[in-house]
Coordinates of C-alpha atoms and ligand atoms in Angstrom, one line a residue:
M597 CA 0.0 0.0 0.0
E598 CA 1.3 3.5 -0.8
F599 CA 1.2 6.0 2.0
H600 CA 1.4 9.7 1.2
S601 CA 1.9 11.1 4.6
F602 CA 2.8 10.4 8.2
L603 CA 0.8 11.8 11.1
I604 CA 3.2 12.3 14.0
K605 CA 1.9 11.7 17.5
Y606 CA 3.8 13.3 20.3
G607 CA 3.3 12.8 24.0
E608 CA 4.9 14.9 26.7
I609 CA 5.5 17.9 24.5
G610 CA 1.8 18.3 24.3
I611 CA 1.6 19.4 27.9
K612 CA 3.9 22.3 27.7
G613 CA 1.3 25.1 27.6
K614 CA 2.6 28.2 26.0
N615 CA 5.9 26.6 25.2
R616 CA 4.2 24.1 23.0
Y617 CA 5.1 25.7 19.7
L618 CA 8.8 25.7 20.7
F619 CA 8.7 22.0 21.3
E620 CA 6.8 21.4 18.1
D621 CA 9.3 23.5 16.1
A622 CA 12.2 21.5 17.7
L623 CA 10.4 18.3 16.9
M624 CA 10.0 19.4 13.2
H625 CA 13.6 20.4 13.1
Q626 CA 14.7 16.9 14.3
I627 CA 12.3 15.2 11.9
R628 CA 13.8 17.1 9.0
F629 CA 17.3 16.2 10.1
A630 CA 16.5 12.5 10.5
L631 CA 14.8 12.4 7.1
Q632 CA 17.9 13.9 5.4
E633 CA 19.4 10.4 5.1
V634 CA 16.3 8.9 3.6
E635 CA 15.8 8.6 -0.1
G636 CA 12.9 10.8 -1.2
S637 CA 11.6 14.2 -0.6
F638 CA 9.5 15.2 2.4
R639 CA 7.6 18.2 3.6
V640 CA 7.3 18.5 7.4
H641 CA 4.6 20.9 8.5
K642 CA 2.2 21.7 11.3
S643 CA -1.5 21.9 10.6
H644 CA -4.6 22.0 12.9
G645 CA -2.3 21.5 15.9
R646 CA -0.6 18.4 14.5
V647 CA 2.7 17.6 12.8
Y648 CA 2.7 15.9 9.4
V649 CA 5.3 14.6 7.1
D650 CA 4.1 14.7 3.5
C651 CA 6.0 12.4 1.2
E652 CA 6.5 14.0 -2.2
G653 CA 6.9 11.4 -4.9
S654 CA 8.4 8.0 -4.3
Y655 CA 10.4 7.2 -1.2
D656 CA 11.7 4.3 0.8
Y657 CA 9.0 3.4 3.4
E658 CA 11.2 1.2 5.6
E659 CA 13.9 3.8 5.8
A660 CA 11.5 6.7 6.4
T661 CA 9.7 4.9 9.3
G662 CA 13.0 3.8 10.6
A663 CA 14.4 7.3 10.7
L664 CA 11.2 8.7 12.3
S665 CA 11.3 6.0 14.9
R666 CA 14.6 7.4 16.1
V667 CA 13.3 11.0 16.6
F668 CA 12.9 11.7 20.3
G669 CA 9.5 13.3 21.2
I670 CA 7.6 11.0 18.8
V671 CA 5.4 8.5 20.5
G672 CA 3.6 7.2 17.4
I673 CA 3.9 7.4 13.6
C674 CA 0.7 6.9 11.6
P675 CA 1.1 6.1 7.9
V676 CA -1.7 8.0 6.1
V677 CA -3.4 7.5 2.8
R678 CA -4.4 10.9 1.4
L679 CA -7.5 11.2 -0.8
E680 CA -8.7 14.2 -2.7
S681 CA -11.7 15.5 -1.0
K682 CA -14.8 13.9 -2.4
G683 CA -18.4 13.3 -1.7
P684 CA -19.6 10.4 0.5
E685 CA -20.2 8.0 -2.4
P686 CA -16.7 7.9 -3.9
L687 CA -15.3 8.0 -0.3
K688 CA -17.2 4.8 0.6
Q689 CA -15.4 3.1 -2.3
D690 CA -12.0 4.3 -1.3
V691 CA -12.6 3.2 2.3
V692 CA -13.6 -0.3 1.2
A693 CA -10.5 -0.4 -1.1
Y694 CA -8.3 0.7 1.8
M695 CA -9.6 -2.0 4.1
E696 CA -9.4 -4.6 1.4
E697 CA -5.7 -3.9 0.7
R698 CA -4.6 -3.2 4.2
Y699 CA -6.2 -6.1 6.0
P700 CA -6.0 -9.3 3.9
D701 CA -7.2 -11.2 7.0
K702 CA -10.8 -10.0 7.5
K703 CA -11.5 -11.8 10.7
K704 CA -11.2 -8.6 12.7
T705 CA -13.2 -6.1 14.7
F706 CA -13.2 -2.5 13.7
K707 CA -14.4 1.0 14.5
V708 CA -14.6 4.1 12.3
E709 CA -13.6 7.3 14.0
S710 CA -14.2 10.4 11.8
R711 CA -13.2 14.0 12.3
R712 CA -14.5 16.8 10.2
S713 CA -12.5 20.0 10.3
D714 CA -14.1 21.0 6.9
K715 CA -17.5 21.8 8.2
R716 CA -18.9 22.2 4.7
Y717 CA -18.7 18.5 4.2
P718 CA -22.3 17.1 3.7
L719 CA -22.0 14.6 6.5
T720 CA -21.2 15.1 10.2
S721 CA -18.6 13.0 11.9
M722 CA -21.3 10.8 13.5
E723 CA -23.0 10.3 10.2
L724 CA -19.7 9.4 8.5
N725 CA -19.0 6.9 11.2
C726 CA -22.3 5.2 10.6
V727 CA -22.2 5.3 6.8
L728 CA -18.6 4.1 6.5
G729 CA -19.2 1.4 9.2
E730 CA -22.1 0.1 7.2
V731 CA -20.3 0.0 3.9
I732 CA -17.4 -2.0 5.5
L733 CA -19.8 -4.5 7.0
E734 CA -21.5 -4.9 3.7
A735 CA -18.3 -5.4 1.8
F736 CA -16.7 -7.8 4.4
P737 CA -19.3 -9.8 6.3
E738 CA -16.6 -11.5 8.4
M739 CA -15.7 -8.1 10.0
K740 CA -17.5 -7.0 13.1
V741 CA -17.9 -3.7 14.9
D742 CA -16.4 -3.3 18.3
V743 CA -16.6 0.2 19.7
H744 CA -14.6 -0.5 22.8
H745 CA -11.6 -2.5 21.9
P746 CA -11.5 -2.8 18.1
D747 CA -8.6 -4.6 16.3
I748 CA -8.7 -1.8 13.7
L749 CA -9.4 1.8 14.6
L750 CA -9.9 3.5 11.2
H751 CA -9.4 7.2 11.4
V752 CA -11.1 9.3 8.7
E753 CA -10.2 13.0 8.8
V754 CA -12.0 15.3 6.5
R755 CA -10.1 18.5 5.7
E756 CA -8.9 20.0 2.4
E757 CA -8.1 16.4 1.6
I758 CA -9.3 13.2 3.3
Y759 CA -6.9 11.3 5.5
L760 CA -7.2 7.6 6.2
Y761 CA -5.0 5.9 8.8
S762 CA -5.4 2.9 11.1
E763 CA -1.9 2.0 12.2
I764 CA 0.5 3.4 14.8
I765 CA 4.2 2.6 14.6
P766 CA 5.7 3.2 18.1
G767 CA 8.2 6.1 18.4
P768 CA 10.9 6.3 21.0
G769 CA 9.1 8.8 23.3
G770 CA 11.2 11.4 25.2
M771 CA 11.6 15.0 24.2
P772 CA 12.9 16.6 21.0
V773 CA 16.7 17.1 21.1
G774 CA 17.5 20.7 21.6
T775 CA 14.7 21.5 24.0
N776 CA 16.8 21.0 27.1
G777 CA 20.2 22.5 26.5
S778 CA 23.4 20.5 25.8
A779 CA 25.8 18.3 27.8
M780 CA 29.2 16.9 27.3
L781 CA 29.4 13.1 27.1
L782 CA 32.6 11.3 28.1
L783 CA 32.5 8.8 25.3
S784 CA 34.8 5.7 25.5
G785 CA 34.7 2.7 23.3
G786 CA 32.8 0.7 25.8
I787 CA 29.2 -0.4 26.1
D788 CA 28.1 2.0 28.8
S789 CA 28.9 5.5 27.7
P790 CA 27.0 5.4 24.3
V791 CA 23.9 4.2 26.2
A792 CA 24.3 7.0 28.7
G793 CA 24.5 9.5 25.9
Y794 CA 21.4 8.1 24.3
M795 CA 19.4 8.3 27.6
I796 CA 20.2 11.9 28.3
A797 CA 19.6 12.9 24.6
K798 CA 16.2 11.2 24.9
R799 CA 15.3 13.9 27.5
G800 CA 15.9 16.6 24.9
V801 CA 19.5 17.3 25.6
A802 CA 21.9 17.9 22.7
L803 CA 25.2 16.2 23.0
E804 CA 28.8 17.0 22.6
A805 CA 31.4 14.3 23.3
V806 CA 35.0 14.0 24.4
Y807 CA 37.2 10.9 23.9
F808 CA 40.6 10.5 25.6
H809 CA 43.1 8.4 23.6
A810 CA 46.7 7.5 24.3
P811 CA 48.7 6.9 21.1
P812 CA 50.7 4.9 20.5
Y813 CA 49.3 2.8 23.4
T814 CA 45.9 3.0 21.9
S815 CA 45.5 2.6 18.1
E816 CA 44.0 4.7 15.4
R817 CA 41.4 1.9 15.1
A818 CA 40.3 2.4 18.7
K819 CA 39.7 6.0 17.9
E820 CA 37.7 5.1 14.8
K821 CA 35.6 2.9 16.9
V822 CA 34.6 5.8 19.1
V823 CA 33.9 8.0 16.0
D824 CA 31.6 5.1 14.8
L825 CA 29.9 5.0 18.2
A826 CA 29.4 8.8 18.1
G827 CA 27.8 8.3 14.7
L828 CA 25.4 5.6 16.0
V829 CA 24.4 7.7 19.0
G830 CA 24.0 10.7 16.6
R831 CA 21.3 8.7 14.7
Y832 CA 19.1 9.6 17.7
A833 CA 20.9 12.6 19.2
G834 CA 21.6 14.6 16.0
P835 CA 24.9 16.2 15.2
I836 CA 27.7 15.7 17.8
R837 CA 30.9 17.7 18.1
L838 CA 33.5 15.1 19.2
Y839 CA 36.7 16.3 21.0
V840 CA 39.5 13.9 20.7
V841 CA 42.1 14.6 23.4
N842 CA 45.6 13.2 23.4
F843 CA 46.0 11.9 26.9
T844 CA 49.3 10.0 26.6
E845 CA 51.6 12.5 28.3
I846 CA 49.2 13.1 31.2
Q847 CA 48.8 9.4 31.7
L848 CA 52.5 8.8 31.7
S849 CA 53.1 11.6 34.1
I850 CA 50.5 10.1 36.5
Y851 CA 52.1 6.7 36.0
E852 CA 55.5 7.9 36.9
N853 CA 54.6 10.1 39.8
C854 CA 51.7 8.6 41.6
P855 CA 51.0 5.4 43.5
H856 CA 49.9 2.8 41.0
E857 CA 46.8 1.7 42.9
E858 CA 45.5 5.3 42.6
L859 CA 46.2 5.6 38.8
T860 CA 42.7 5.0 37.6
I861 CA 41.1 7.5 40.0
I862 CA 43.6 10.2 39.3
M863 CA 43.4 9.6 35.6
R864 CA 39.6 9.8 35.8
R865 CA 39.8 13.1 37.7
Y866 CA 41.9 14.6 34.9
M867 CA 39.5 13.3 32.3
M868 CA 36.6 15.0 34.2
K869 CA 38.6 18.3 34.5
I870 CA 39.4 18.4 30.8
A871 CA 35.9 17.4 29.8
E872 CA 34.5 20.2 32.0
Y873 CA 36.9 22.7 30.3
F874 CA 35.4 22.0 26.9
A875 CA 31.9 21.7 28.3
K876 CA 32.1 25.2 29.8
K877 CA 33.7 26.7 26.8
D878 CA 30.7 25.5 24.7
G879 CA 28.0 26.4 27.2
C880 CA 27.1 22.8 28.1
L881 CA 25.1 22.5 31.3
G882 CA 26.5 19.2 32.5
L883 CA 28.8 16.2 32.0
I884 CA 27.5 12.7 31.2
T885 CA 29.3 9.4 32.0
G886 CA 28.4 5.8 31.7
E887 CA 29.2 5.0 35.3
S888 CA 27.1 2.6 37.4
I889 CA 27.6 2.0 41.2
G890 CA 30.0 -0.8 41.9
Q891 CA 30.6 -1.9 38.3
V892 CA 34.4 -1.7 38.7
A893 CA 36.8 -0.4 41.3
S894 CA 36.7 3.2 39.9
Q895 CA 32.9 3.2 40.3
T896 CA 32.4 2.5 44.0
M897 CA 30.6 5.2 45.9
Q898 CA 34.0 6.4 47.3
S899 CA 35.6 6.4 43.8
L900 CA 32.6 8.3 42.3
A901 CA 32.9 10.8 45.1
A902 CA 36.6 11.3 44.4
T903 CA 36.0 11.7 40.7
N904 CA 33.1 14.0 41.2
A905 CA 35.1 16.3 43.5
V906 CA 36.9 17.9 40.6
C907 CA 33.8 19.1 38.8
T908 CA 31.6 22.1 39.4
L909 CA 29.1 21.3 36.6
P910 CA 26.6 18.6 37.4
V911 CA 27.6 15.1 36.4
Y912 CA 24.7 13.1 34.9
R913 CA 25.1 9.3 35.3
P914 CA 21.9 7.9 33.8
L915 CA 23.1 4.3 34.3
I916 CA 23.9 4.7 38.0
G917 CA 21.5 2.0 39.2
F918 CA 21.6 -0.3 36.2
D919 CA 23.0 -3.8 36.1
K920 CA 25.3 -4.5 33.1
R921 CA 22.7 -6.8 31.5
D922 CA 20.1 -4.0 31.5
I923 CA 22.7 -1.7 29.9
V924 CA 23.5 -4.4 27.3
K925 CA 19.8 -4.7 26.4
I926 CA 19.6 -1.0 25.7
S927 CA 22.8 -1.0 23.7
E928 CA 21.4 -3.8 21.6
K929 CA 18.2 -1.9 21.0
I930 CA 20.0 1.2 19.9
Q931 CA 22.5 -0.9 17.9
T932 CA 25.7 0.3 19.5
Y933 CA 26.4 -3.1 21.1
E934 CA 28.1 -4.7 18.1
T935 CA 30.5 -1.8 17.7
S936 CA 31.1 -1.5 21.5
I937 CA 32.3 -5.1 21.8
Q938 CA 34.9 -4.8 19.1
P939 CA 38.2 -5.6 20.8
F940 CA 40.3 -2.4 20.8
E941 CA 42.4 -1.3 23.6
D942 CA 41.1 1.5 25.9
C943 CA 43.4 4.0 27.5
C944 CA 42.0 3.2 30.9
T945 CA 42.9 -0.4 30.7
I946 CA 46.5 0.0 29.6
F947 CA 47.8 1.8 32.6
V948 CA 45.6 0.0 35.0
A949 CA 47.0 -1.3 38.3
K950 CA 46.7 -4.9 39.5
H951 CA 45.1 -3.9 42.7
P952 CA 43.4 -0.5 42.3
V953 CA 42.0 1.2 45.4
T954 CA 38.3 0.6 45.8
K955 CA 37.8 3.1 48.6
P956 CA 40.0 6.0 47.7
D957 CA 40.4 8.7 50.4
L958 CA 40.0 12.1 48.8
E959 CA 42.7 13.7 51.0
R960 CA 45.2 11.0 50.1
I961 CA 44.4 11.3 46.4
E962 CA 44.8 15.0 46.5
K963 CA 48.1 14.5 48.3
S964 CA 49.3 12.1 45.6
E965 CA 48.3 14.6 43.0
M966 CA 50.6 17.2 44.6
K967 CA 53.5 15.2 43.1
L968 CA 52.3 16.3 39.7
V969 CA 52.3 20.0 40.4
G970 CA 54.8 21.9 38.3
K971 CA 54.7 19.5 35.4
I972 CA 51.1 18.5 34.8
E973 CA 49.8 22.1 34.1
E974 CA 51.8 22.3 30.9
L975 CA 50.8 18.8 29.8
V976 CA 47.1 19.6 30.3
Q977 CA 47.6 22.9 28.5
T978 CA 49.2 21.0 25.6
A979 CA 46.3 18.5 25.6
L980 CA 43.8 21.3 25.4
E981 CA 45.5 23.1 22.6
S982 CA 46.2 20.0 20.5
V983 CA 42.6 18.7 20.7
E984 CA 41.2 17.3 17.5
I985 CA 37.6 18.3 16.8
I986 CA 35.5 15.9 14.6
Q987 CA 32.0 17.0 13.6
I988 CA 29.8 13.9 13.6
R989 CA 26.6 13.9 11.4
S990 CA 26.7 17.6 10.5
Ligands
ATP2402 P1 32.3 2.2 29.1 O1 31.6 0.9 28.8 O2 31.4 3.4 28.9 O3 33.6 2.3 28.5 P2 33.4 1.2 31.5 O4 32.5 0.2 32.2 O5 34.5 0.7 30.7 O6 32.4 2.2 30.7 P3 35.2 3.0 32.9 O7 36.3 2.6 32.0 O8 35.4 3.0 34.4 O9 33.9 2.1 32.7 O10 34.7 4.4 32.5 C1 33.6 5.0 33.2 C2 33.1 6.2 32.4 O11 34.2 7.1 32.2 C3 32.7 5.8 31.0 O12 31.4 5.3 30.9 C4 32.9 7.0 30.2 O13 31.9 7.9 30.4 C5 34.2 7.6 30.9 N1 35.4 7.2 30.2 C6 36.2 6.1 30.4 N2 37.2 6.1 29.6 C7 37.1 7.1 28.7 C8 37.8 7.6 27.6 N3 38.9 6.9 27.1 N4 37.4 8.7 26.9 C9 36.3 9.3 27.4 N5 35.5 8.9 28.4 C10 35.9 7.8 29.1
MG2403 MG1 35.6 1.9 29.3

């Protein structure tokens, strides 16, 4: 069946009162962005308090619905057949043809729900419901009416044209990206941080990202994996500016000067500081990490507190209470899992100690860091100045 439009159903953004149009505009912007990669030409517009995507000419249906189902803020996508406005008699024939083609299996219950925004139309909504219901029953005697829980709820909307639709493809929910500021995601090549970015973006937050690599200890391929992951998260989150920071000298300096069991914590603290620098420079309102309590030594409550202590921006950790298998499930759903499990070295694992502290004491950590004073400032400065910026999905 050929669909000419999609009616976009949105949930939470409907409740925003006077701000509603801002949310709708952000939603339309994100829809246009998502459809850029789909073959075909589309017109996204608002009409009678609803958002529509009109498909102009031929297009790829699977790709189009796939792209729309990644736009946060959408709760449902209804494929619409558009008919030229016509009197009740030809409309009856079109409705029967629609049911015939759409539902090969006729052992179904249905209900017709009409809306008439063109009040000049000769029949009222109630009359349309009756007339169209009758004609469907006549054409398909196996079908039955059920006004409470129909298998098929056929919407008939009469306006300049007539819209028929009866299916809702679920959208991802959430809020349109861009309606809630932006945040800086610490993106590693692992499973967790892409999921964390996805979850915060789903609440309407635009993303930037920072990746710390340590050449030659980490390879170019490990970096490409992170670029790939940013691209996959960007299918939902939109364009992402990715900062790639060369962390080698900082890591070596920590390795040479600090107790080995504290390496990971001190390294994580420097990552957070540098991430916060870029975040503030770009007006981000927070940092995002993929941490979850107790997952590894650097994510105990004490370790998280020690890492957190270097930041003044809020740090969002959407996975904080998740078990690994729950995180894996989401990463499979959003299709980052296969990329995340590719075996490339991570800068955290290369310098990792055999027995890292699990209950770091902040004062002791700060004392250890004093050994870096006088050398580390320049190394951090160099890392900031030599950053590589990669624009993902512009
Ligand atoms: P992930 O699966 O996200 O890599 P992880 O379980 O490996 O997480 P850690 O290595 O302790 O956990 O990292 C915790 C968090 O710190 C990550 O989720 C990520 O947000 C950030 N992080 C770790 N390594 C890097 C890195 N090389 N570049 C950027 N961020 C990083
Ligand atoms: Mg990791």
